[in-house]
C-alpha atoms as a PDB file:
ATOM      1  CA  UNK A   1     121.052  -4.311 152.401  1.00  0.00           C
ATOM      2  CA  UNK A   2     120.216  -6.305 149.536  1.00  0.00           C
ATOM      3  CA  UNK A   3     117.064  -8.003 150.460  1.00  0.00           C
ATOM      4  CA  UNK A   4     115.855  -4.156 152.308  1.00  0.00           C
ATOM      5  CA  UNK A   5     116.349  -2.952 148.591  1.00  0.00           C
ATOM      6  CA  UNK A   6     114.156  -6.094 146.910  1.00  0.00           C
ATOM      7  CA  UNK A   7     111.668  -5.240 149.359  1.00  0.00           C
ATOM      8  CA  UNK A   8     111.467  -1.271 148.634  1.00  0.00           C
ATOM      9  CA  UNK A   9     111.248  -2.680 144.901  1.00  0.00           C
ATOM     10  CA  UNK A  10     108.845  -4.154 145.806  1.00  0.00           C
ATOM     11  CA  UNK A  11     106.761  -1.885 147.394  1.00  0.00           C
ATOM     12  CA  UNK A  12     106.906   0.514 145.193  1.00  0.00           C
ATOM     13  CA  UNK A  13     105.989  -1.581 141.939  1.00  0.00           C
ATOM     14  CA  UNK A  14     102.598  -2.277 144.057  1.00  0.00           C
ATOM     15  CA  UNK A  15     102.112   0.771 145.221  1.00  0.00           C
ATOM     16  CA  UNK A  16     102.231   1.636 141.237  1.00  0.00           C
ATOM     17  CA  UNK A  17      99.480  -1.323 140.291  1.00  0.00           C
ATOM     18  CA  UNK A  18      97.242  -0.113 143.394  1.00  0.00           C
ATOM     19  CA  UNK A  19      97.345   3.699 142.174  1.00  0.00           C
ATOM     20  CA  UNK A  20      96.887   2.468 138.498  1.00  0.00           C
ATOM     21  CA  UNK A  21      94.062  -0.350 139.521  1.00  0.00           C
ATOM     22  CA  UNK A  22      92.725   3.123 141.254  1.00  0.00           C
ATOM     23  CA  UNK A  23      92.638   4.958 137.980  1.00  0.00           C
ATOM     24  CA  UNK A  24      90.657   2.432 136.057  1.00  0.00           C
ATOM     25  CA  UNK A  25      89.036   0.486 138.979  1.00  0.00           C
ATOM     26  CA  UNK A  26      86.065   1.261 136.438  1.00  0.00           C
ATOM     27  CA  UNK A  27      87.183  -0.468 133.557  1.00  0.00           C
ATOM     28  CA  UNK A  28      88.285  -3.782 134.303  1.00  0.00           C
ATOM     29  CA  UNK A  29      90.276  -5.386 131.303  1.00  0.00           C
ATOM     30  CA  UNK A  30      90.283  -9.638 131.510  1.00  0.00           C
ATOM     31  CA  UNK A  31      91.733 -11.966 128.971  1.00  0.00           C
ATOM     32  CA  UNK A  32      90.106 -15.556 129.185  1.00  0.00           C
ATOM     33  CA  UNK A  33      92.420 -18.779 127.699  1.00  0.00           C
ATOM     34  CA  UNK A  34      92.250 -21.979 126.999  1.00  0.00           C
ATOM     35  CA  UNK A  35      93.018 -24.987 126.088  1.00  0.00           C
ATOM     36  CA  UNK A  36      91.227 -26.544 123.035  1.00  0.00           C
ATOM     37  CA  UNK A  37      89.201 -29.424 124.042  1.00  0.00           C
ATOM     38  CA  UNK A  38      87.499 -32.841 122.470  1.00  0.00           C
ATOM     39  CA  UNK A  39      85.727 -34.199 125.409  1.00  0.00           C
ATOM     40  CA  UNK A  40      81.999 -32.786 126.634  1.00  0.00           C
ATOM     41  CA  UNK A  41      83.010 -32.019 129.689  1.00  0.00           C
ATOM     42  CA  UNK A  42      86.093 -30.657 129.184  1.00  0.00           C
ATOM     43  CA  UNK A  43      84.053 -27.878 126.693  1.00  0.00           C
ATOM     44  CA  UNK A  44      81.617 -27.657 128.899  1.00  0.00           C
ATOM     45  CA  UNK A  45      84.357 -26.405 131.840  1.00  0.00           C
ATOM     46  CA  UNK A  46      85.988 -24.087 129.494  1.00  0.00           C
ATOM     47  CA  UNK A  47      82.535 -22.527 128.626  1.00  0.00           C
ATOM     48  CA  UNK A  48      81.381 -22.179 132.303  1.00  0.00           C
ATOM     49  CA  UNK A  49      84.805 -20.716 133.032  1.00  0.00           C
ATOM     50  CA  UNK A  50      84.642 -18.378 130.487  1.00  0.00           C
ATOM     51  CA  UNK A  51      80.671 -17.130 131.393  1.00  0.00           C
ATOM     52  CA  UNK A  52      82.375 -16.821 134.872  1.00  0.00           C
ATOM     53  CA  UNK A  53      84.610 -14.383 133.593  1.00  0.00           C
ATOM     54  CA  UNK A  54      82.176 -12.430 131.592  1.00  0.00           C
ATOM     55  CA  UNK A  55      79.293 -12.401 134.030  1.00  0.00           C
ATOM     56  CA  UNK A  56      79.607  -8.514 134.554  1.00  0.00           C
ATOM     57  CA  UNK A  57      78.551  -6.372 131.580  1.00  0.00           C
ATOM     58  CA  UNK A  58      80.785  -3.759 132.922  1.00  0.00           C
ATOM     59  CA  UNK A  59      83.830  -5.587 132.408  1.00  0.00           C
ATOM     60  CA  UNK A  60      85.878  -6.143 128.753  1.00  0.00           C
ATOM     61  CA  UNK A  61      86.741  -9.694 128.168  1.00  0.00           C
ATOM     62  CA  UNK A  62      88.487 -10.989 125.502  1.00  0.00           C
ATOM     63  CA  UNK A  63      87.542 -14.464 124.275  1.00  0.00           C
ATOM     64  CA  UNK A  64      90.793 -16.048 124.133  1.00  0.00           C
ATOM     65  CA  UNK A  65      89.101 -19.861 123.864  1.00  0.00           C
ATOM     66  CA  UNK A  66      90.395 -22.850 122.100  1.00  0.00           C
ATOM     67  CA  UNK A  67      93.694 -20.990 121.295  1.00  0.00           C
ATOM     68  CA  UNK A  68      96.088 -23.035 123.229  1.00  0.00           C
ATOM     69  CA  UNK A  69      97.622 -26.614 123.760  1.00  0.00           C
ATOM     70  CA  UNK A  70      97.680 -29.214 121.268  1.00  0.00           C
ATOM     71  CA  UNK A  71      94.825 -29.197 119.538  1.00  0.00           C
ATOM     72  CA  UNK A  72      94.798 -25.538 119.050  1.00  0.00           C
ATOM     73  CA  UNK A  73      94.906 -23.832 115.490  1.00  0.00           C
ATOM     74  CA  UNK A  74      96.064 -20.189 115.501  1.00  0.00           C
ATOM     75  CA  UNK A  75      98.697 -18.204 117.093  1.00  0.00           C
ATOM     76  CA  UNK A  76      98.816 -17.861 121.285  1.00  0.00           C
ATOM     77  CA  UNK A  77      97.039 -15.078 122.100  1.00  0.00           C
ATOM     78  CA  UNK A  78      99.131 -11.331 123.666  1.00  0.00           C
ATOM     79  CA  UNK A  79      98.780 -11.934 127.379  1.00  0.00           C
ATOM     80  CA  UNK A  80      99.728  -8.017 127.584  1.00  0.00           C
ATOM     81  CA  UNK A  81      97.458  -4.958 129.082  1.00  0.00           C
ATOM     82  CA  UNK A  82      94.995  -6.764 130.906  1.00  0.00           C
ATOM     83  CA  UNK A  83      94.046  -6.512 134.647  1.00  0.00           C
ATOM     84  CA  UNK A  84      93.172 -10.115 134.904  1.00  0.00           C
ATOM     85  CA  UNK A  85      94.519 -13.278 132.715  1.00  0.00           C
ATOM     86  CA  UNK A  86      92.554 -16.737 132.694  1.00  0.00           C
ATOM     87  CA  UNK A  87      94.141 -19.565 131.687  1.00  0.00           C
ATOM     88  CA  UNK A  88      92.317 -22.709 132.272  1.00  0.00           C
ATOM     89  CA  UNK A  89      93.804 -25.732 131.082  1.00  0.00           C
ATOM     90  CA  UNK A  90      91.532 -29.282 131.418  1.00  0.00           C
ATOM     91  CA  UNK A  91      92.640 -32.672 129.418  1.00  0.00           C
ATOM     92  CA  UNK A  92      95.175 -30.666 127.764  1.00  0.00           C
ATOM     93  CA  UNK A  93      98.348 -29.311 128.319  1.00  0.00           C
ATOM     94  CA  UNK A  94     100.257 -26.020 127.356  1.00  0.00           C
ATOM     95  CA  UNK A  95     103.033 -26.830 124.703  1.00  0.00           C
ATOM     96  CA  UNK A  96     106.310 -25.109 125.800  1.00  0.00           C
ATOM     97  CA  UNK A  97     106.147 -22.455 123.771  1.00  0.00           C
ATOM     98  CA  UNK A  98     103.137 -21.067 125.138  1.00  0.00           C
ATOM     99  CA  UNK A  99     104.223 -21.901 128.273  1.00  0.00           C
ATOM    100  CA  UNK A 100     107.373 -19.666 128.139  1.00  0.00           C
ATOM    101  CA  UNK A 101     105.177 -17.366 126.628  1.00  0.00           C
ATOM    102  CA  UNK A 102     102.942 -17.008 129.919  1.00  0.00           C
ATOM    103  CA  UNK A 103     106.086 -16.977 132.110  1.00  0.00           C
ATOM    104  CA  UNK A 104     107.920 -14.052 129.955  1.00  0.00           C
ATOM    105  CA  UNK A 105     104.370 -12.316 130.965  1.00  0.00           C
ATOM    106  CA  UNK A 106     104.165 -12.620 134.324  1.00  0.00           C
ATOM    107  CA  UNK A 107     107.719 -12.072 134.649  1.00  0.00           C
ATOM    108  CA  UNK A 108     107.688  -8.372 132.874  1.00  0.00           C
ATOM    109  CA  UNK A 109     104.345  -7.566 134.715  1.00  0.00           C
ATOM    110  CA  UNK A 110     102.972  -7.473 131.389  1.00  0.00           C
ATOM    111  CA  UNK A 111      99.205  -7.854 133.204  1.00  0.00           C
ATOM    112  CA  UNK A 112      98.327  -7.429 137.070  1.00  0.00           C
ATOM    113  CA  UNK A 113      97.295 -10.619 137.660  1.00  0.00           C
ATOM    114  CA  UNK A 114      97.268 -14.232 136.296  1.00  0.00           C
ATOM    115  CA  UNK A 115      94.905 -16.564 137.288  1.00  0.00           C
ATOM    116  CA  UNK A 116      95.699 -20.350 135.709  1.00  0.00           C
ATOM    117  CA  UNK A 117      93.478 -23.035 136.426  1.00  0.00           C
ATOM    118  CA  UNK A 118      95.468 -26.546 135.413  1.00  0.00           C
ATOM    119  CA  UNK A 119      93.475 -29.417 136.080  1.00  0.00           C
ATOM    120  CA  UNK A 120      95.023 -32.380 138.283  1.00  0.00           C
ATOM    121  CA  UNK A 121      92.693 -34.940 136.668  1.00  0.00           C
ATOM    122  CA  UNK A 122      93.039 -37.482 134.346  1.00  0.00           C
ATOM    123  CA  UNK A 123      93.709 -36.387 131.080  1.00  0.00           C
ATOM    124  CA  UNK A 124      95.181 -37.689 127.911  1.00  0.00           C
ATOM    125  CA  UNK A 125      97.855 -39.989 127.977  1.00  0.00           C
ATOM    126  CA  UNK A 126      98.642 -38.652 131.727  1.00  0.00           C
ATOM    127  CA  UNK A 127      98.867 -34.765 130.167  1.00  0.00           C
ATOM    128  CA  UNK A 128      97.277 -34.100 133.457  1.00  0.00           C
ATOM    129  CA  UNK A 129     101.198 -35.126 134.754  1.00  0.00           C
ATOM    130  CA  UNK A 130     102.154 -32.014 131.966  1.00  0.00           C
ATOM    131  CA  UNK A 131      99.545 -29.538 133.431  1.00  0.00           C
ATOM    132  CA  UNK A 132     100.728 -30.024 137.365  1.00  0.00           C
ATOM    133  CA  UNK A 133     104.671 -29.694 136.086  1.00  0.00           C
ATOM    134  CA  UNK A 134     103.707 -26.583 133.968  1.00  0.00           C
ATOM    135  CA  UNK A 135     101.691 -25.137 136.995  1.00  0.00           C
ATOM    136  CA  UNK A 136     104.346 -25.808 139.060  1.00  0.00           C
ATOM    137  CA  UNK A 137     107.090 -24.628 137.379  1.00  0.00           C
ATOM    138  CA  UNK A 138     105.316 -21.209 136.833  1.00  0.00           C
ATOM    139  CA  UNK A 139     104.389 -20.708 140.250  1.00  0.00           C
ATOM    140  CA  UNK A 140     108.083 -21.433 141.617  1.00  0.00           C
ATOM    141  CA  UNK A 141     109.394 -19.419 138.504  1.00  0.00           C
ATOM    142  CA  UNK A 142     107.385 -16.886 140.136  1.00  0.00           C
ATOM    143  CA  UNK A 143     107.534 -17.271 144.073  1.00  0.00           C
ATOM    144  CA  UNK A 144     110.376 -15.091 145.779  1.00  0.00           C
ATOM    145  CA  UNK A 145     111.997 -17.379 146.819  1.00  0.00           C
ATOM    146  CA  UNK A 146     110.078 -20.385 145.158  1.00  0.00           C
ATOM    147  CA  UNK A 147     108.703 -23.211 147.433  1.00  0.00           C
ATOM    148  CA  UNK A 148     106.329 -25.512 145.695  1.00  0.00           C
ATOM    149  CA  UNK A 149     107.376 -28.736 145.997  1.00  0.00           C
ATOM    150  CA  UNK A 150     105.237 -30.072 144.061  1.00  0.00           C
ATOM    151  CA  UNK A 151     101.162 -31.857 144.335  1.00  0.00           C
ATOM    152  CA  UNK A 152     100.221 -34.950 146.356  1.00  0.00           C
ATOM    153  CA  UNK A 153      98.249 -38.061 145.697  1.00  0.00           C
ATOM    154  CA  UNK A 154      95.643 -36.906 143.737  1.00  0.00           C
ATOM    155  CA  UNK A 155      92.195 -36.755 144.954  1.00  0.00           C
ATOM    156  CA  UNK A 156      88.712 -37.662 143.585  1.00  0.00           C
ATOM    157  CA  UNK A 157      85.775 -36.550 145.785  1.00  0.00           C
ATOM    158  CA  UNK A 158      83.998 -33.935 145.229  1.00  0.00           C
ATOM    159  CA  UNK A 159      85.044 -31.871 148.031  1.00  0.00           C
ATOM    160  CA  UNK A 160      84.044 -28.457 149.209  1.00  0.00           C
ATOM    161  CA  UNK A 161      87.207 -26.051 149.489  1.00  0.00           C
ATOM    162  CA  UNK A 162      87.306 -23.029 152.247  1.00  0.00           C
ATOM    163  CA  UNK A 163      88.847 -20.159 152.423  1.00  0.00           C
ATOM    164  CA  UNK A 164      91.422 -19.921 154.802  1.00  0.00           C
ATOM    165  CA  UNK A 165      90.406 -16.985 156.451  1.00  0.00           C
ATOM    166  CA  UNK A 166      93.376 -17.017 158.823  1.00  0.00           C
ATOM    167  CA  UNK A 167      95.431 -15.706 155.648  1.00  0.00           C
ATOM    168  CA  UNK A 168      96.570 -12.129 154.484  1.00  0.00           C
ATOM    169  CA  UNK A 169      95.456 -12.722 151.418  1.00  0.00           C
ATOM    170  CA  UNK A 170      92.012 -14.313 151.644  1.00  0.00           C
ATOM    171  CA  UNK A 171      89.558 -11.096 151.955  1.00  0.00           C
ATOM    172  CA  UNK A 172      88.845 -11.158 148.037  1.00  0.00           C
ATOM    173  CA  UNK A 173      87.316 -14.378 148.069  1.00  0.00           C
ATOM    174  CA  UNK A 174      83.887 -16.301 148.851  1.00  0.00           C
ATOM    175  CA  UNK A 175      84.227 -18.247 151.768  1.00  0.00           C
ATOM    176  CA  UNK A 176      83.485 -21.952 149.906  1.00  0.00           C
ATOM    177  CA  UNK A 177      84.775 -23.000 146.117  1.00  0.00           C
ATOM    178  CA  UNK A 178      83.034 -26.442 145.765  1.00  0.00           C
ATOM    179  CA  UNK A 179      85.469 -28.626 143.527  1.00  0.00           C
ATOM    180  CA  UNK A 180      86.211 -32.326 142.344  1.00  0.00           C
ATOM    181  CA  UNK A 181      89.242 -34.206 141.348  1.00  0.00           C
ATOM    182  CA  UNK A 182      92.556 -32.016 141.674  1.00  0.00           C
ATOM    183  CA  UNK A 183      96.097 -32.715 142.807  1.00  0.00           C
ATOM    184  CA  UNK A 184      96.734 -30.780 146.099  1.00  0.00           C
ATOM    185  CA  UNK A 185      99.726 -28.413 146.558  1.00  0.00           C
ATOM    186  CA  UNK A 186     102.581 -29.213 148.890  1.00  0.00           C
ATOM    187  CA  UNK A 187     105.017 -26.778 150.916  1.00  0.00           C
ATOM    188  CA  UNK A 188     102.794 -23.673 150.313  1.00  0.00           C
ATOM    189  CA  UNK A 189     103.550 -21.027 153.207  1.00  0.00           C
ATOM    190  CA  UNK A 190     100.028 -20.921 155.327  1.00  0.00           C
ATOM    191  CA  UNK A 191     100.083 -16.869 154.579  1.00  0.00           C
ATOM    192  CA  UNK A 192      99.677 -17.567 151.035  1.00  0.00           C
ATOM    193  CA  UNK A 193      97.634 -20.491 151.105  1.00  0.00           C
ATOM    194  CA  UNK A 194      93.541 -19.385 149.906  1.00  0.00           C
ATOM    195  CA  UNK A 195      91.435 -22.364 149.530  1.00  0.00           C
ATOM    196  CA  UNK A 196      91.783 -25.920 151.836  1.00  0.00           C
ATOM    197  CA  UNK A 197      90.142 -28.502 150.877  1.00  0.00           C
ATOM    198  CA  UNK A 198      87.785 -30.159 153.830  1.00  0.00           C
ATOM    199  CA  UNK A 199      89.754 -33.097 154.064  1.00  0.00           C
ATOM    200  CA  UNK A 200      93.291 -30.663 155.063  1.00  0.00           C
ATOM    201  CA  UNK A 201      94.724 -30.159 151.690  1.00  0.00           C
ATOM    202  CA  UNK A 202      96.069 -27.033 149.715  1.00  0.00           C
ATOM    203  CA  UNK A 203      94.392 -25.940 146.517  1.00  0.00           C
ATOM    204  CA  UNK A 204      94.301 -22.984 145.744  1.00  0.00           C
ATOM    205  CA  UNK A 205      96.834 -20.196 146.556  1.00  0.00           C
ATOM    206  CA  UNK A 206      98.245 -16.873 145.729  1.00  0.00           C
ATOM    207  CA  UNK A 207     101.113 -14.765 145.079  1.00  0.00           C
ATOM    208  CA  UNK A 208     101.092 -11.153 145.428  1.00  0.00           C
ATOM    209  CA  UNK A 209     102.859  -8.854 143.747  1.00  0.00           C
ATOM    210  CA  UNK A 210     104.791  -7.831 146.639  1.00  0.00           C
ATOM    211  CA  UNK A 211     106.090 -10.984 147.135  1.00  0.00           C
ATOM    212  CA  UNK A 212     106.544 -11.889 143.390  1.00  0.00           C
ATOM    213  CA  UNK A 213     109.282 -11.589 140.781  1.00  0.00           C
ATOM    214  CA  UNK A 214     106.461 -10.367 138.452  1.00  0.00           C
ATOM    215  CA  UNK A 215     102.733 -10.205 138.635  1.00  0.00           C
ATOM    216  CA  UNK A 216     100.390 -11.731 140.896  1.00  0.00           C
ATOM    217  CA  UNK A 217     100.079 -15.220 140.421  1.00  0.00           C
ATOM    218  CA  UNK A 218      96.566 -17.287 141.499  1.00  0.00           C
ATOM    219  CA  UNK A 219      96.944 -21.643 141.204  1.00  0.00           C
ATOM    220  CA  UNK A 220      94.860 -24.270 141.739  1.00  0.00           C
ATOM    221  CA  UNK A 221      95.224 -27.552 140.117  1.00  0.00           C
ATOM    222  CA  UNK A 222      91.734 -28.174 139.724  1.00  0.00           C
ATOM    223  CA  UNK A 223      88.849 -27.194 136.559  1.00  0.00           C
ATOM    224  CA  UNK A 224      86.867 -29.111 138.925  1.00  0.00           C
ATOM    225  CA  UNK A 225      84.740 -25.736 140.133  1.00  0.00           C
ATOM    226  CA  UNK A 226      82.788 -25.037 136.290  1.00  0.00           C
ATOM    227  CA  UNK A 227      82.145 -28.846 135.780  1.00  0.00           C
ATOM    228  CA  UNK A 228      78.531 -29.423 135.495  1.00  0.00           C
ATOM    229  CA  UNK A 229      77.781 -30.641 139.230  1.00  0.00           C
ATOM    230  CA  UNK A 230      79.785 -27.782 141.132  1.00  0.00           C
ATOM    231  CA  UNK A 231      79.504 -25.061 139.168  1.00  0.00           C
ATOM    232  CA  UNK A 232      75.990 -23.953 140.023  1.00  0.00           C
ATOM    233  CA  UNK A 233      77.584 -23.436 143.288  1.00  0.00           C
ATOM    234  CA  UNK A 234      79.689 -21.365 142.381  1.00  0.00           C
ATOM    235  CA  UNK A 235      78.585 -19.229 139.332  1.00  0.00           C
ATOM    236  CA  UNK A 236      78.582 -15.718 139.931  1.00  0.00           C
ATOM    237  CA  UNK A 237      81.157 -15.583 142.677  1.00  0.00           C
ATOM    238  CA  UNK A 238      84.769 -16.723 141.074  1.00  0.00           C
ATOM    239  CA  UNK A 239      85.237 -14.265 138.660  1.00  0.00           C
ATOM    240  CA  UNK A 240      84.012 -11.258 140.648  1.00  0.00           C
ATOM    241  CA  UNK A 241      86.400 -12.423 143.135  1.00  0.00           C
ATOM    242  CA  UNK A 242      89.937 -11.910 141.123  1.00  0.00           C
ATOM    243  CA  UNK A 243      88.779  -8.862 139.782  1.00  0.00           C
ATOM    244  CA  UNK A 244      88.457  -7.281 143.220  1.00  0.00           C
ATOM    245  CA  UNK A 245      91.969  -9.096 143.960  1.00  0.00           C
ATOM    246  CA  UNK A 246      93.840  -7.079 141.108  1.00  0.00           C
ATOM    247  CA  UNK A 247      91.482  -3.956 141.166  1.00  0.00           C
ATOM    248  CA  UNK A 248      90.920  -2.950 144.351  1.00  0.00           C
ATOM    249  CA  UNK A 249      93.280  -1.199 146.226  1.00  0.00           C
ATOM    250  CA  UNK A 250      93.139  -2.841 148.984  1.00  0.00           C
ATOM    251  CA  UNK A 251      92.803  -6.657 147.331  1.00  0.00           C
ATOM    252  CA  UNK A 252      94.616  -9.495 147.829  1.00  0.00           C
ATOM    253  CA  UNK A 253      97.313  -8.830 144.673  1.00  0.00           C
ATOM    254  CA  UNK A 254      98.706  -5.691 146.860  1.00  0.00           C
ATOM    255  CA  UNK A 255      98.744  -6.412 149.980  1.00  0.00           C
ATOM    256  CA  UNK A 256     101.013  -9.181 151.825  1.00  0.00           C
ATOM    257  CA  UNK A 257     101.469 -12.991 153.647  1.00  0.00           C
ATOM    258  CA  UNK A 258     103.711 -12.245 155.259  1.00  0.00           C
ATOM    259  CA  UNK A 259     104.690  -9.255 157.841  1.00  0.00           C
ATOM    260  CA  UNK A 260     107.718  -7.230 156.621  1.00  0.00           C
ATOM    261  CA  UNK A 261     111.296  -8.138 157.799  1.00  0.00           C
ATOM    262  CA  UNK A 262     112.226  -5.992 161.147  1.00  0.00           C
ATOM    263  CA  UNK A 263     115.194  -4.347 159.332  1.00  0.00           C
ATOM    264  CA  UNK A 264     113.143  -2.693 156.466  1.00  0.00           C
ATOM    265  CA  UNK A 265     111.332  -0.474 159.734  1.00  0.00           C
ATOM    266  CA  UNK A 266     114.913   1.221 160.081  1.00  0.00           C
ATOM    267  CA  UNK A 267     114.527   2.744 156.280  1.00  0.00           C
ATOM    268  CA  UNK A 268     113.631   6.083 155.798  1.00  0.00           C
ATOM    269  CA  UNK A 269     109.619   5.678 154.892  1.00  0.00           C
ATOM    270  CA  UNK A 270     110.459   9.758 153.641  1.00  0.00           C
ATOM    271  CA  UNK A 271     112.334   8.481 150.955  1.00  0.00           C
ATOM    272  CA  UNK A 272     110.019   5.429 150.229  1.00  0.00           C
ATOM    273  CA  UNK A 273     106.888   7.838 150.647  1.00  0.00           C
ATOM    274  CA  UNK A 274     108.826  10.075 147.471  1.00  0.00           C
ATOM    275  CA  UNK A 275     109.512   7.447 145.664  1.00  0.00           C
ATOM    276  CA  UNK A 276     105.640   6.402 145.616  1.00  0.00           C
ATOM    277  CA  UNK A 277     104.915   9.871 145.017  1.00  0.00           C
ATOM    278  CA  UNK A 278     107.340   9.915 142.226  1.00  0.00           C
ATOM    279  CA  UNK A 279     105.108   6.936 141.076  1.00  0.00           C
ATOM    280  CA  UNK A 280     101.634   8.244 141.428  1.00  0.00           C
ATOM    281  CA  UNK A 281     102.516  11.570 139.529  1.00  0.00           C
ATOM    282  CA  UNK A 282     104.055   8.983 136.579  1.00  0.00           C
ATOM    283  CA  UNK A 283     100.732   7.350 136.551  1.00  0.00           C
ATOM    284  CA  UNK A 284      99.122  10.405 136.572  1.00  0.00           C
ATOM    285  CA  UNK A 285     100.776  11.857 133.806  1.00  0.00           C
ATOM    286  CA  UNK A 286     100.466   8.456 131.851  1.00  0.00           C
ATOM    287  CA  UNK A 287      96.374   8.755 131.953  1.00  0.00           C
ATOM    288  CA  UNK A 288      96.478  12.995 131.659  1.00  0.00           C
ATOM    289  CA  UNK A 289      98.204  11.926 128.402  1.00  0.00           C
ATOM    290  CA  UNK A 290      96.385   8.941 127.309  1.00  0.00           C
ATOM    291  CA  UNK A 291      93.188  11.748 127.524  1.00  0.00           C
ATOM    292  CA  UNK A 292      94.345  14.395 125.937  1.00  0.00           C
ATOM    293  CA  UNK A 293      95.897  12.176 122.946  1.00  0.00           C
ATOM    294  CA  UNK A 294      92.157  10.205 122.333  1.00  0.00           C
ATOM    295  CA  UNK A 295      90.807  14.214 122.734  1.00  0.00           C
ATOM    296  CA  UNK A 296      92.945  15.242 120.027  1.00  0.00           C
END
């Protein structure tokens, strides 16, 4: 019964975010926060990441580049109130306090979705290991149940990553993202995998709201899609995909990777419908009050 109740709660929460997305579909709010980088290729990847997620003039984008990591000299940005929060970490990892702030924001659904590009390459003094450990920690704290075993052997081959069309969660995403030097994930359920490399490694996956302890989370242990070689092929495809996943009521953040358990089908669906209607009424009242306050 506890598992059934958890599923119902997640469905109601998912319904809330779906209805919120319907209310504000044309008003997309994005935060792009990155580590401060010192190497030219890291700086270029950071700037391309920002360019990708600010490419549509209708999006409202908050620029928080160079606010994270050991070299940053400014406070950690607030991760609350966005449709999409993008975090990029190339040669420097997030500090423990920054990771704690990020995890708390995910757990509390401070924003609808979090897109994590934590690079699995190289690094200064082996900081790529820190990046990977941070990423696996966030994912396992967010996935319910935690299943990610970690990452496999480092790969550096500039390979194309193909969308796993069999995944029920892949609809929002372009067919191919070109990458480079990365660390593949191990233990990810096939239904959550979005991108699989040409040599069979899992390089990108998503945890929808319905399967998360908090917000929707996409993870990729590679920043190479934004480097000088790969980004020309990826430009204009990545940002729009994640906006769709987080703001389209039929987007990947609001779907499920697997069918509901059979026991859930025996629930009183009228009760679930009433709960969703109450959620909708609350969302409608919130936006109506906000509109009245804005006009007063």
